[in-house]
Tab-separated table of C-alpha atoms in Angstrom:
chain	number	residue	atom	x	y	z
A	15	MET	CA	-82.983	72.551	211.955
A	16	LYS	CA	-81.149	74.241	214.818
A	17	GLN	CA	-78.843	76.628	212.981
A	18	HIS	CA	-76.823	77.475	216.077
A	19	TRP	CA	-75.386	73.937	215.925
A	20	ILE	CA	-71.853	73.627	214.557
A	21	PRO	CA	-71.386	69.825	214.483
A	22	LEU	CA	-68.030	69.631	212.713
A	23	TYR	CA	-66.441	72.282	214.915
A	24	GLN	CA	-67.873	70.608	218.024
A	25	SER	CA	-66.536	67.200	216.903
A	26	LEU	CA	-63.048	68.692	216.580
A	27	ILE	CA	-63.318	70.267	220.036
A	28	GLN	CA	-64.419	66.972	221.550
A	29	PHE	CA	-61.631	65.081	219.801
A	30	LYS	CA	-59.022	67.596	221.011
A	31	GLU	CA	-60.276	67.440	224.624
A	32	ASN	CA	-59.633	63.688	224.689
A	33	ASN	CA	-55.884	64.445	224.381
A	34	PRO	CA	-55.372	62.071	221.436
A	35	ILE	CA	-51.990	60.472	220.764
A	36	SER	CA	-51.016	60.770	217.112
A	37	PHE	CA	-49.623	57.834	215.158
A	38	HIS	CA	-51.069	59.346	211.970
A	39	VAL	CA	-50.549	62.296	209.630
A	40	PRO	CA	-50.111	65.287	209.587
A	41	GLY	CA	-46.476	65.415	210.604
A	42	HIS	CA	-46.812	68.192	213.185
A	43	LYS	CA	-48.471	65.588	215.490
A	44	ASN	CA	-51.259	67.764	216.895
A	45	GLY	CA	-48.867	70.716	217.038
A	46	THR	CA	-46.191	69.017	219.154
A	47	ILE	CA	-43.603	69.114	216.339
A	48	PHE	CA	-43.342	72.700	215.139
A	49	PRO	CA	-40.634	75.390	215.001
A	50	GLU	CA	-40.640	77.393	218.216
A	51	GLN	CA	-40.497	80.785	216.475
A	52	ALA	CA	-43.834	80.103	214.721
A	53	ARG	CA	-45.607	78.170	217.462
A	54	GLY	CA	-47.251	81.196	219.063
A	55	TYR	CA	-49.339	81.995	216.004
A	56	PHE	CA	-50.010	78.441	214.813
A	57	ASP	CA	-50.433	76.564	218.077
A	58	SER	CA	-54.221	76.726	218.491
A	59	ILE	CA	-55.080	75.994	214.862
A	60	LEU	CA	-52.687	73.017	214.623
A	61	LYS	CA	-54.760	71.154	217.206
A	62	PHE	CA	-57.663	71.288	214.727
A	63	ASP	CA	-55.558	70.283	211.736
A	64	MET	CA	-56.700	66.669	211.705
A	65	THR	CA	-57.195	63.916	209.156
A	66	GLU	CA	-60.045	61.441	208.510
A	67	LEU	CA	-60.045	59.806	211.935
A	68	THR	CA	-62.863	57.943	213.678
A	69	GLY	CA	-65.532	60.467	214.607
A	70	LEU	CA	-64.248	63.207	212.274
A	71	ASP	CA	-65.857	61.905	209.065
A	72	ASP	CA	-64.616	62.051	205.449
A	73	LEU	CA	-65.400	64.966	203.099
A	74	HIS	CA	-65.563	62.690	200.052
A	75	ALA	CA	-67.948	60.168	201.656
A	76	PRO	CA	-69.522	62.012	204.609
A	77	THR	CA	-71.814	60.158	207.006
A	78	GLU	CA	-71.185	61.860	210.372
A	79	ALA	CA	-70.118	65.381	211.404
A	80	ILE	CA	-69.374	66.675	207.900
A	81	ALA	CA	-72.647	65.229	206.610
A	82	LYS	CA	-74.541	67.000	209.405
A	83	ALA	CA	-72.720	70.277	208.711
A	84	GLU	CA	-73.535	70.079	204.994
A	85	MET	CA	-77.180	69.294	205.777
A	86	LEU	CA	-77.423	72.340	208.046
A	87	ALA	CA	-75.914	74.478	205.273
A	88	ALA	CA	-78.370	73.100	202.694
A	89	ASP	CA	-81.242	73.841	205.059
A	90	PHE	CA	-80.130	77.426	205.685
A	91	PHE	CA	-79.366	78.255	202.037
A	92	HIS	CA	-82.516	76.428	200.812
A	93	ALA	CA	-80.580	73.973	198.655
A	94	ASP	CA	-81.342	70.340	197.923
A	95	HIS	CA	-77.699	69.601	198.725
A	96	THR	CA	-74.664	71.646	199.740
A	97	PHE	CA	-71.059	70.547	199.238
A	98	PHE	CA	-68.195	71.936	201.313
A	99	LEU	CA	-65.305	73.188	199.180
A	100	VAL	CA	-61.720	73.502	200.400
A	101	GLY	CA	-60.319	74.615	197.034
A	102	GLY	CA	-62.186	77.887	196.855
A	103	SER	CA	-64.971	78.717	194.428
A	104	THR	CA	-62.486	77.628	191.766
A	105	ALA	CA	-63.103	73.966	192.700
A	106	GLY	CA	-66.873	74.454	192.528
A	107	ASN	CA	-66.744	76.281	189.198
A	108	LEU	CA	-64.618	73.520	187.665
A	109	ALA	CA	-66.855	70.750	189.028
A	110	MET	CA	-70.146	72.256	187.850
A	111	ILE	CA	-68.819	72.658	184.298
A	112	LEU	CA	-67.266	69.183	184.174
A	113	ALA	CA	-70.520	67.676	185.506
A	114	THR	CA	-72.602	69.233	182.735
A	115	CYS	CA	-70.316	69.335	179.672
A	116	SER	CA	-68.122	66.879	177.807
A	117	ALA	CA	-65.679	67.402	174.966
A	118	GLY	CA	-67.387	69.058	172.008
A	119	ASP	CA	-70.520	70.080	173.923
A	120	LYS	CA	-71.676	73.666	173.510
A	121	ILE	CA	-71.993	75.867	176.586
A	122	ILE	CA	-73.080	79.516	176.787
A	123	VAL	CA	-70.738	81.520	179.016
A	124	GLN	CA	-70.777	85.115	180.184
A	125	ARG	CA	-67.677	86.666	178.582
A	126	ASN	CA	-66.525	88.513	181.718
A	127	SER	CA	-66.418	85.411	183.905
A	128	HIS	CA	-63.662	84.554	186.345
A	129	LYS	CA	-60.618	82.707	185.000
A	130	SER	CA	-61.673	79.536	186.844
A	131	ILE	CA	-64.713	79.340	184.562
A	132	MET	CA	-62.441	79.615	181.522
A	133	ASN	CA	-60.176	76.921	182.958
A	134	GLY	CA	-63.226	74.688	183.433
A	135	LEU	CA	-64.119	75.109	179.776
A	136	GLU	CA	-60.652	74.046	178.724
A	137	LEU	CA	-60.569	71.055	181.065
A	138	SER	CA	-63.953	69.838	179.823
A	139	GLY	CA	-63.099	70.378	176.153
A	140	ALA	CA	-66.455	72.077	175.680
A	141	LYS	CA	-67.164	74.545	172.860
A	142	PRO	CA	-67.924	77.883	174.526
A	143	VAL	CA	-70.359	80.397	173.105
A	144	PHE	CA	-69.393	83.662	174.794
A	145	ILE	CA	-72.046	86.296	175.429
A	146	ALA	CA	-70.727	89.821	175.912
A	147	PRO	CA	-71.659	91.959	178.903
A	148	GLU	CA	-73.192	95.391	178.494
A	149	TYR	CA	-70.987	98.440	179.017
A	150	ASP	CA	-72.458	100.775	181.655
A	151	PRO	CA	-71.077	104.313	181.215
A	152	ARG	CA	-72.415	105.328	184.642
A	153	VAL	CA	-69.831	103.120	186.335
A	154	ASP	CA	-67.387	102.847	183.382
A	155	ARG	CA	-67.472	99.051	183.576
A	156	TYR	CA	-68.797	96.039	181.768
A	157	THR	CA	-71.513	94.551	183.947
A	158	HIS	CA	-73.681	91.675	182.666
A	159	PRO	CA	-75.210	90.363	179.430
A	160	SER	CA	-78.673	91.552	178.473
A	161	LEU	CA	-81.666	89.227	178.477
A	162	ASP	CA	-81.931	89.788	174.721
A	163	THR	CA	-78.334	88.577	174.229
A	164	VAL	CA	-79.078	85.403	176.205
A	165	ARG	CA	-82.225	84.847	174.134
A	166	LYS	CA	-80.363	85.265	170.825
A	167	ALA	CA	-77.599	82.897	171.943
A	168	LEU	CA	-80.157	80.225	172.875
A	169	GLN	CA	-82.026	80.663	169.587
A	170	ARG	CA	-78.759	80.328	167.680
A	171	HIS	CA	-77.511	77.402	169.808
A	172	PRO	CA	-80.533	75.523	171.219
A	173	ASP	CA	-78.358	72.413	171.713
A	174	VAL	CA	-76.218	73.906	174.509
A	175	LYS	CA	-75.681	71.804	177.619
A	176	ALA	CA	-75.544	74.661	180.155
A	177	VAL	CA	-75.458	78.434	180.627
A	178	VAL	CA	-72.872	79.969	182.966
A	179	LEU	CA	-73.503	83.370	184.557
A	180	THR	CA	-71.772	85.532	187.172
A	181	TYR	CA	-73.939	87.148	189.865
A	182	PRO	CA	-73.212	89.567	191.452
A	183	ASP	CA	-70.106	91.069	189.866
A	184	TYR	CA	-67.007	91.850	191.920
A	185	PHE	CA	-68.371	95.312	192.693
A	186	GLY	CA	-71.704	94.077	194.065
A	187	LYS	CA	-73.860	94.830	191.019
A	188	THR	CA	-76.766	92.473	190.378
A	189	TYR	CA	-79.300	92.211	187.556
A	190	GLU	CA	-82.565	90.488	186.605
A	191	ILE	CA	-81.049	87.026	186.615
A	192	LYS	CA	-84.412	85.427	187.436
A	193	ASP	CA	-85.715	86.300	183.955
A	194	MET	CA	-82.622	84.721	182.402
A	195	ILE	CA	-82.969	81.560	184.485
A	196	GLU	CA	-86.609	81.152	183.489
A	197	LEU	CA	-85.743	81.704	179.817
A	198	VAL	CA	-82.917	79.142	179.896
A	199	HIS	CA	-85.115	76.587	181.656
A	200	GLU	CA	-87.595	76.820	178.767
A	201	TYR	CA	-84.864	75.086	176.747
A	202	HIS	CA	-84.459	72.428	179.505
A	203	VAL	CA	-80.921	73.663	180.097
A	204	PRO	CA	-79.332	74.202	183.554
A	205	VAL	CA	-78.066	77.568	184.780
A	206	LEU	CA	-74.715	77.469	186.606
A	207	VAL	CA	-73.924	80.572	188.648
A	208	ASP	CA	-70.618	81.815	189.993
A	209	GLU	CA	-71.957	83.682	193.038
A	210	ALA	CA	-68.557	83.943	194.700
A	211	HIS	CA	-69.341	87.379	196.091
A	212	GLY	CA	-72.888	86.673	197.289
A	213	VAL	CA	-72.795	84.255	200.227
A	214	HIS	CA	-74.291	86.972	202.472
A	215	PHE	CA	-77.316	87.357	200.185
A	216	SER	CA	-78.724	84.558	202.320
A	217	LEU	CA	-79.431	87.220	204.953
A	218	GLY	CA	-82.354	88.543	202.905
A	219	ASN	CA	-83.728	92.051	202.502
A	220	PRO	CA	-82.269	94.697	202.151
A	221	LEU	CA	-79.513	92.601	200.548
A	222	PRO	CA	-80.143	91.194	197.053
A	223	THR	CA	-81.640	87.720	196.593
A	224	SER	CA	-79.339	84.774	195.925
A	225	ALA	CA	-79.433	83.180	192.462
A	226	LEU	CA	-80.251	79.893	194.223
A	227	GLU	CA	-83.504	81.393	195.534
A	228	LEU	CA	-84.203	82.735	192.040
A	229	GLY	CA	-84.072	79.274	190.462
A	230	ALA	CA	-80.451	78.608	189.460
A	231	ASP	CA	-79.454	74.939	189.300
A	232	VAL	CA	-75.932	75.119	190.733
A	233	VAL	CA	-74.586	78.074	192.709
A	234	VAL	CA	-71.030	78.432	193.980
A	235	GLN	CA	-70.260	80.857	196.814
A	236	SER	CA	-66.972	81.906	198.382
A	237	ALA	CA	-67.799	81.817	202.082
A	238	HIS	CA	-64.441	83.447	202.849
A	239	LYS	CA	-65.199	86.592	200.832
A	240	MET	CA	-68.031	87.993	202.954
A	241	ALA	CA	-68.693	85.499	205.764
A	242	PRO	CA	-66.209	84.671	208.573
A	243	ALA	CA	-64.707	81.593	206.915
A	244	MET	CA	-61.053	80.931	206.200
A	245	THR	CA	-59.539	81.673	202.797
A	246	MET	CA	-60.416	78.955	200.213
A	247	ALA	CA	-63.518	77.855	202.163
A	248	SER	CA	-66.537	77.843	199.831
A	249	PHE	CA	-69.942	76.270	199.195
A	250	LEU	CA	-71.489	74.573	196.181
A	251	HIS	CA	-75.299	74.493	196.359
A	252	MET	CA	-77.549	72.346	194.156
A	253	LYS	CA	-81.263	72.636	193.460
A	254	SER	CA	-81.782	71.123	190.026
A	255	ARG	CA	-83.649	68.580	187.964
A	256	PHE	CA	-81.086	68.981	185.166
A	257	VAL	CA	-77.747	68.383	186.919
A	258	SER	CA	-76.676	65.101	188.524
A	259	MET	CA	-75.560	65.423	192.137
A	260	GLU	CA	-73.557	62.219	191.724
A	261	LYS	CA	-71.611	63.748	188.829
A	262	VAL	CA	-70.839	66.890	190.793
A	263	ALA	CA	-69.663	64.776	193.752
A	264	HIS	CA	-67.528	62.675	191.388
A	265	TYR	CA	-65.709	65.675	189.931
A	266	LEU	CA	-65.263	67.311	193.330
A	267	GLN	CA	-63.454	64.152	194.447
A	268	MET	CA	-61.161	64.492	191.433
A	269	ILE	CA	-60.517	68.234	191.834
A	270	GLN	CA	-60.275	68.606	195.596
A	271	SER	CA	-57.542	67.263	197.819
A	272	SER	CA	-57.881	63.749	199.228
A	273	SER	CA	-56.570	65.304	202.470
A	274	PRO	CA	-58.955	68.248	202.941
A	275	SER	CA	-58.249	70.842	205.603
A	276	TYR	CA	-60.320	70.411	208.753
A	277	PRO	CA	-59.787	74.032	209.879
A	278	LEU	CA	-61.233	75.173	206.532
A	279	MET	CA	-64.203	72.805	206.758
A	280	ALA	CA	-64.883	73.780	210.370
A	281	SER	CA	-64.805	77.445	209.375
A	282	LEU	CA	-67.547	76.727	206.810
A	283	ASP	CA	-69.641	75.180	209.563
A	284	ILE	CA	-69.015	78.231	211.762
A	285	ALA	CA	-69.673	80.724	208.948
A	286	ARG	CA	-73.037	79.115	208.144
A	287	SER	CA	-74.078	79.274	211.796
A	288	PHE	CA	-72.912	82.905	211.999
A	289	LEU	CA	-75.048	83.911	209.015
A	290	ALA	CA	-78.043	81.908	210.199
A	291	THR	CA	-78.065	83.441	213.681
A	292	LEU	CA	-77.298	87.063	212.734
A	293	LYS	CA	-80.139	89.174	214.148
A	294	LYS	CA	-82.094	91.847	212.248
A	295	GLU	CA	-80.876	94.549	214.620
A	296	GLU	CA	-77.275	93.444	214.034
A	297	ILE	CA	-77.768	93.735	210.272
A	298	GLY	CA	-79.258	97.190	210.843
A	299	SER	CA	-76.162	98.254	212.783
A	300	ILE	CA	-73.929	97.016	209.960
A	301	LEU	CA	-75.866	99.050	207.386
A	302	GLN	CA	-75.686	102.155	209.596
A	303	SER	CA	-71.928	101.661	209.741
A	304	VAL	CA	-71.826	101.549	205.923
A	305	ILE	CA	-73.700	104.867	205.744
A	306	LYS	CA	-71.200	106.489	208.133
A	307	ILE	CA	-68.219	105.216	206.135
A	308	ARG	CA	-69.770	106.418	202.897
A	309	GLY	CA	-70.203	109.878	204.460
A	310	ILE	CA	-66.503	109.992	205.386
A	311	LEU	CA	-65.360	108.785	201.959
A	312	GLU	CA	-67.497	111.392	200.177
A	313	ARG	CA	-65.478	114.258	201.704
A	314	THR	CA	-63.284	114.747	198.649
A	315	LYS	CA	-63.172	116.269	195.195
A	316	TYR	CA	-61.031	113.493	193.731
A	317	TRP	CA	-63.534	110.620	193.513
A	318	ASP	CA	-67.209	109.735	193.702
A	319	VAL	CA	-68.549	106.951	195.903
A	320	LEU	CA	-70.661	104.566	193.816
A	321	ILE	CA	-73.575	102.809	195.473
A	322	ALA	CA	-73.960	99.115	194.578
A	323	ASP	CA	-76.922	96.746	194.839
A	324	ASP	CA	-74.886	95.087	197.568
A	325	PRO	CA	-74.606	97.840	200.208
A	326	LEU	CA	-71.445	96.288	201.667
A	327	LYS	CA	-69.482	97.134	198.508
A	328	LEU	CA	-68.169	100.711	198.287
A	329	THR	CA	-66.480	101.759	195.040
A	330	LEU	CA	-64.386	104.912	194.772
A	331	HIS	CA	-64.653	106.053	191.157
A	332	MET	CA	-61.782	108.395	190.308
A	333	LYS	CA	-62.582	111.708	188.662
A	334	GLN	CA	-60.892	112.559	185.382
A	335	GLY	CA	-57.115	112.493	185.552
A	336	VAL	CA	-56.872	110.933	189.034
A	337	SER	CA	-55.010	107.609	189.287
A	338	ALA	CA	-56.684	104.904	191.361
A	339	LYS	CA	-53.274	103.312	191.902
A	340	ASP	CA	-51.902	106.555	193.397
A	341	VAL	CA	-54.918	106.947	195.678
A	342	ALA	CA	-54.706	103.307	196.811
A	343	GLU	CA	-51.006	103.694	197.633
A	344	LEU	CA	-51.763	106.783	199.718
A	345	PHE	CA	-54.428	104.855	201.639
A	346	GLU	CA	-52.023	101.965	202.192
A	347	LYS	CA	-49.509	104.389	203.707
A	348	GLN	CA	-52.269	105.111	206.249
A	349	ASN	CA	-52.563	101.320	206.858
A	350	ILE	CA	-55.868	101.067	204.991
A	351	PHE	CA	-55.887	98.269	202.390
A	352	PRO	CA	-58.595	98.028	199.714
A	353	GLU	CA	-59.839	94.829	198.108
A	354	LEU	CA	-59.313	95.796	194.486
A	355	VAL	CA	-57.696	98.565	192.444
A	356	THR	CA	-58.390	99.017	188.736
A	357	HIS	CA	-57.176	101.818	186.468
A	358	ASN	CA	-59.948	104.119	187.723
A	359	GLN	CA	-61.708	102.473	190.674
A	360	ILE	CA	-60.972	101.277	194.193
A	361	LEU	CA	-63.227	98.683	195.805
A	362	LEU	CA	-63.694	98.651	199.576
A	363	ILE	CA	-65.584	95.803	201.251
A	364	HIS	CA	-67.413	96.369	204.532
A	365	GLY	CA	-67.506	93.336	206.810
A	366	LEU	CA	-70.497	91.787	208.563
A	367	ALA	CA	-69.970	93.840	211.717
A	368	PRO	CA	-69.962	97.584	212.441
A	369	PHE	CA	-66.648	99.253	211.518
A	370	GLN	CA	-64.667	100.197	214.631
A	371	LYS	CA	-62.080	102.704	213.359
A	372	MET	CA	-64.080	105.645	212.003
A	373	GLY	CA	-61.619	108.145	213.460
A	374	HIS	CA	-58.662	106.508	211.714
A	375	LEU	CA	-60.554	106.446	208.403
A	376	ARG	CA	-61.554	110.103	208.768
A	377	LYS	CA	-57.935	111.154	209.322
A	378	ALA	CA	-56.747	108.969	206.436
A	379	VAL	CA	-59.208	110.498	203.956
A	380	LYS	CA	-58.137	113.977	205.046
A	381	ARG	CA	-54.463	113.071	204.624
A	382	VAL	CA	-55.040	111.524	201.174
A	383	ASN	CA	-56.891	114.662	200.073
A	384	GLU	CA	-53.951	116.811	201.150
A	385	GLN	CA	-51.415	114.650	199.327
A	386	LEU	CA	-53.422	114.570	196.101
A	387	LYS	CA	-53.214	118.370	195.672
A	388	ASN	CA	-49.900	118.009	193.852
A	389	SER	CA	-50.712	114.814	191.968
A	390	VAL	CA	-50.093	114.384	188.236
A	391	ASN	CA	-53.041	113.817	185.893
A	392	HIS	CA	-53.283	110.397	184.228
A	393	ASP	CA	-54.649	109.298	180.879
A	394	ILE	CA	-58.178	107.945	180.623
A	395	ILE	CA	-58.503	104.343	179.427
A	396	ASP	CA	-61.415	103.845	177.028
A	397	ILE	CA	-62.767	100.295	177.425
A	398	ALA	CA	-66.173	100.869	175.824
A	399	GLY	CA	-65.293	98.956	172.626
A	400	LEU	CA	-63.569	95.991	174.233
A	401	PHE	CA	-66.210	93.372	173.331
A	402	PRO	CA	-67.538	94.322	169.876
A	403	GLU	CA	-69.189	90.925	169.255
A	404	THR	CA	-72.300	90.231	171.323
A	405	ILE	CA	-72.101	86.472	170.689
A	406	GLN	CA	-68.668	85.014	170.032
A	407	GLU	CA	-67.207	81.558	169.449
A	408	LEU	CA	-63.575	80.499	169.359
A	409	THR	CA	-62.350	79.583	165.884
A	410	LEU	CA	-60.364	76.636	167.245
A	411	SER	CA	-61.288	73.983	169.800
A	412	TYR	CA	-59.195	73.673	172.949
A	413	GLN	CA	-58.054	70.265	171.747
A	414	ALA	CA	-56.780	71.781	168.490
A	415	MET	CA	-55.104	74.687	170.292
A	416	ASN	CA	-53.161	72.360	172.550
A	417	LYS	CA	-51.513	70.757	169.513
A	418	LEU	CA	-50.238	74.036	168.030
A	419	GLN	CA	-46.774	75.540	168.423
A	420	THR	CA	-46.508	78.755	170.408
A	421	ILE	CA	-44.027	81.637	170.527
A	422	HIS	CA	-43.535	84.678	172.764
A	423	VAL	CA	-43.826	88.103	171.143
A	424	PRO	CA	-44.033	91.643	172.540
A	425	PHE	CA	-47.628	92.785	173.044
A	426	THR	CA	-47.344	95.306	170.231
A	427	GLU	CA	-46.444	92.548	167.747
A	428	ALA	CA	-49.345	90.279	168.730
A	429	ILE	CA	-52.174	92.122	166.947
A	430	GLY	CA	-54.026	89.827	164.561
A	431	TYR	CA	-52.679	86.602	166.108
A	432	ARG	CA	-54.545	84.116	168.310
A	433	ALA	CA	-53.589	84.284	171.971
A	434	ALA	CA	-52.091	81.080	173.376
A	435	GLU	CA	-52.656	82.300	176.922
A	436	ALA	CA	-55.172	84.503	178.660
A	437	VAL	CA	-54.327	88.049	179.742
A	438	ILE	CA	-55.818	88.506	183.202
A	439	PRO	CA	-55.822	91.675	185.331
A	440	TYR	CA	-55.864	90.352	188.901
A	441	PRO	CA	-57.949	91.012	190.801
A	442	PRO	CA	-60.717	90.668	189.616
A	443	GLY	CA	-59.391	87.692	187.631
A	444	VAL	CA	-61.571	88.267	184.556
A	445	PRO	CA	-59.602	87.650	181.327
A	446	LEU	CA	-59.100	90.687	179.120
A	447	VAL	CA	-57.959	88.380	176.320
A	448	LEU	CA	-59.043	84.736	176.154
A	449	LYS	CA	-56.913	81.790	175.124
A	450	GLY	CA	-57.754	81.245	171.450
A	451	GLU	CA	-59.111	84.748	170.924
A	452	THR	CA	-57.748	86.971	168.156
A	453	ILE	CA	-55.805	89.860	169.689
A	454	THR	CA	-56.965	93.306	168.547
A	455	ALA	CA	-55.419	96.772	168.631
A	456	THR	CA	-58.003	97.717	171.273
A	457	HIS	CA	-56.809	94.849	173.490
A	458	ILE	CA	-53.191	95.989	173.231
A	459	ASP	CA	-54.016	99.634	173.853
A	460	VAL	CA	-55.972	98.784	177.016
A	461	ILE	CA	-53.264	96.370	178.255
A	462	GLU	CA	-50.466	98.915	177.727
A	463	ARG	CA	-52.406	101.686	179.478
A	464	MET	CA	-53.271	99.391	182.383
A	465	ARG	CA	-49.622	98.417	182.795
A	466	ILE	CA	-48.550	102.077	182.809
A	467	GLN	CA	-51.125	102.840	185.503
A	468	GLY	CA	-49.908	99.960	187.661
A	469	VAL	CA	-52.696	97.417	187.165
A	470	ARG	CA	-51.290	93.955	187.901
A	471	ILE	CA	-51.520	91.558	184.969
A	472	GLN	CA	-51.350	87.922	186.092
A	473	GLN	CA	-48.705	86.716	183.638
A	474	ARG	CA	-45.189	85.378	183.926
A	475	ASN	CA	-43.923	88.024	181.508
A	476	ASN	CA	-45.600	91.435	181.695
A	477	HIS	CA	-44.078	92.633	178.430
A	478	SER	CA	-44.939	89.791	176.057
A	479	ILE	CA	-47.604	87.252	175.279
A	480	ARG	CA	-47.637	83.710	173.971
A	481	ILE	CA	-49.340	83.389	170.590
A	482	TYR	CA	-49.945	80.539	168.179
A	483	SER	CA	-47.310	80.740	165.495
A	484	SER	CA	-49.677	79.571	162.757
C-alpha cells in the first residue's frame, strides 16, 4: 500500500474546499459561530470538526475514508486489523478486556498496569490474578514480571481467559515479552498488551520491536505519546486466532463516543503516514540529537542519566538526598517541562525530530546546577518491599465489593483494612494500592513520603482514603 496516502485527511480537505453549508451538528457551524477572542487559535481546526456526513464515513461502521485509513494503518503496523481510537489507549484497554473476559472469568494481569486496565477488570467483573513485577535496584523501580512468575501463574490458574502485560514501561524499558507470549499461547490463551508508549517501535532497529511483531494478540498504542497525533488519538491492533474482532468492535462502539472527533481521527491517519515515510537518515539525525542532549544533561553532580531500551526516553535519576520535585521545578522556571516526576526520577521524552534548542537546554542545566548548591537533602523512599506476593488474588470479587459500605479514614488509620478506592500516583497512573487490596504499613509509609516530596496522588482527598467498613 502507498503509505504516503492520508485518505481521511484528504477527504476532510476536499469536503472543506466545497464550501459546505451546515444544517447539521456541531453547533459552531464549520467555525462560523465562535467567540471572537478564541477564533484565532481555533479557526483552522473547526473547519475539520465534522460529523458523519456523506463522504466522511462513520467510525463505528467504516466503509470509505476511515476504512481506508484503518487499512493503511493495519498494513504499516503488520496487523490483521487496526481500529482508530478517539478515547485514548484507555478505550482500547477497556475494550480488549471486555472482549475476552466476562464476570467471574480469571485473567492474569501485570500488577503495575495502568489504571485503565484495573478499570477494565472492574467493568468486566473478571477475577484478576495479579503477577508482581521485579524490583530493579539499578533504576530503583519495579519493571516487569519474570517469565518464571508468568509460568507459575499459568500452572496455578490454567483456566484463565487472557494475560495482560505492559510493554514498554513508562520509562522505555522493555523485556523478553516474546518468551512470555509463546508460553501463554501454549495454554491457548491470548496476550493483551498495553503498548501505550511504543507506537514508534514500528520504525524498527535500533528501536525495540513492537509486541505485535512478537506475537501478541491485541496491542493498544497511544499514537499521541510519541507520534504526531492529537491527544487521545490511539490505535488498537489485532493479530489473533483467540480474540474475536467482532467482540472488540462491539465494545469499542459501547465505550467510544457516537460522535467521534474528526480532527483526532485525521491526526491518526497523518501520524501513521508520518511514521511510515520517516527515512533512515532522519531517524539517524534524531538519535544523534538524543546523544547531544544526554551529553548536556550529564554535566552535573546531582543526578545520573539512565539509558533506556527506548533511546528517546531520558531519565534523570536523582543522587542521594536530591529531590526530583525540586529539580523539576527549577527546570520549569527555565521553561523546560518534563513528562513525569516521581520521588527520585524525572522523565524527559525526545520527539521524533532533532531537538532545536540545545543552547537553551545547556544554559538551563547550568542554572539548575547553580541553584541546587544550597538545596536541602530529602529522605529516601524505600519501595523495594512494596509487592511482597509474587502472585496475588483479591479476597473479594468486584461485585461483592460494590455492595459493601465504605467510610473515609486518614491514611494512618487504614492499615489492615481493604481499600475501597485505588491510590494512584499520576503520572504514571499505576495504582500503588488497588481497590480491594489490604492496605499495609509499607503502603502508608510510601504514600506519606511521596506526598511530602510533592508527588501528585490522583485522589479527591489527599489526606484520607475510602475503606470498606467491614
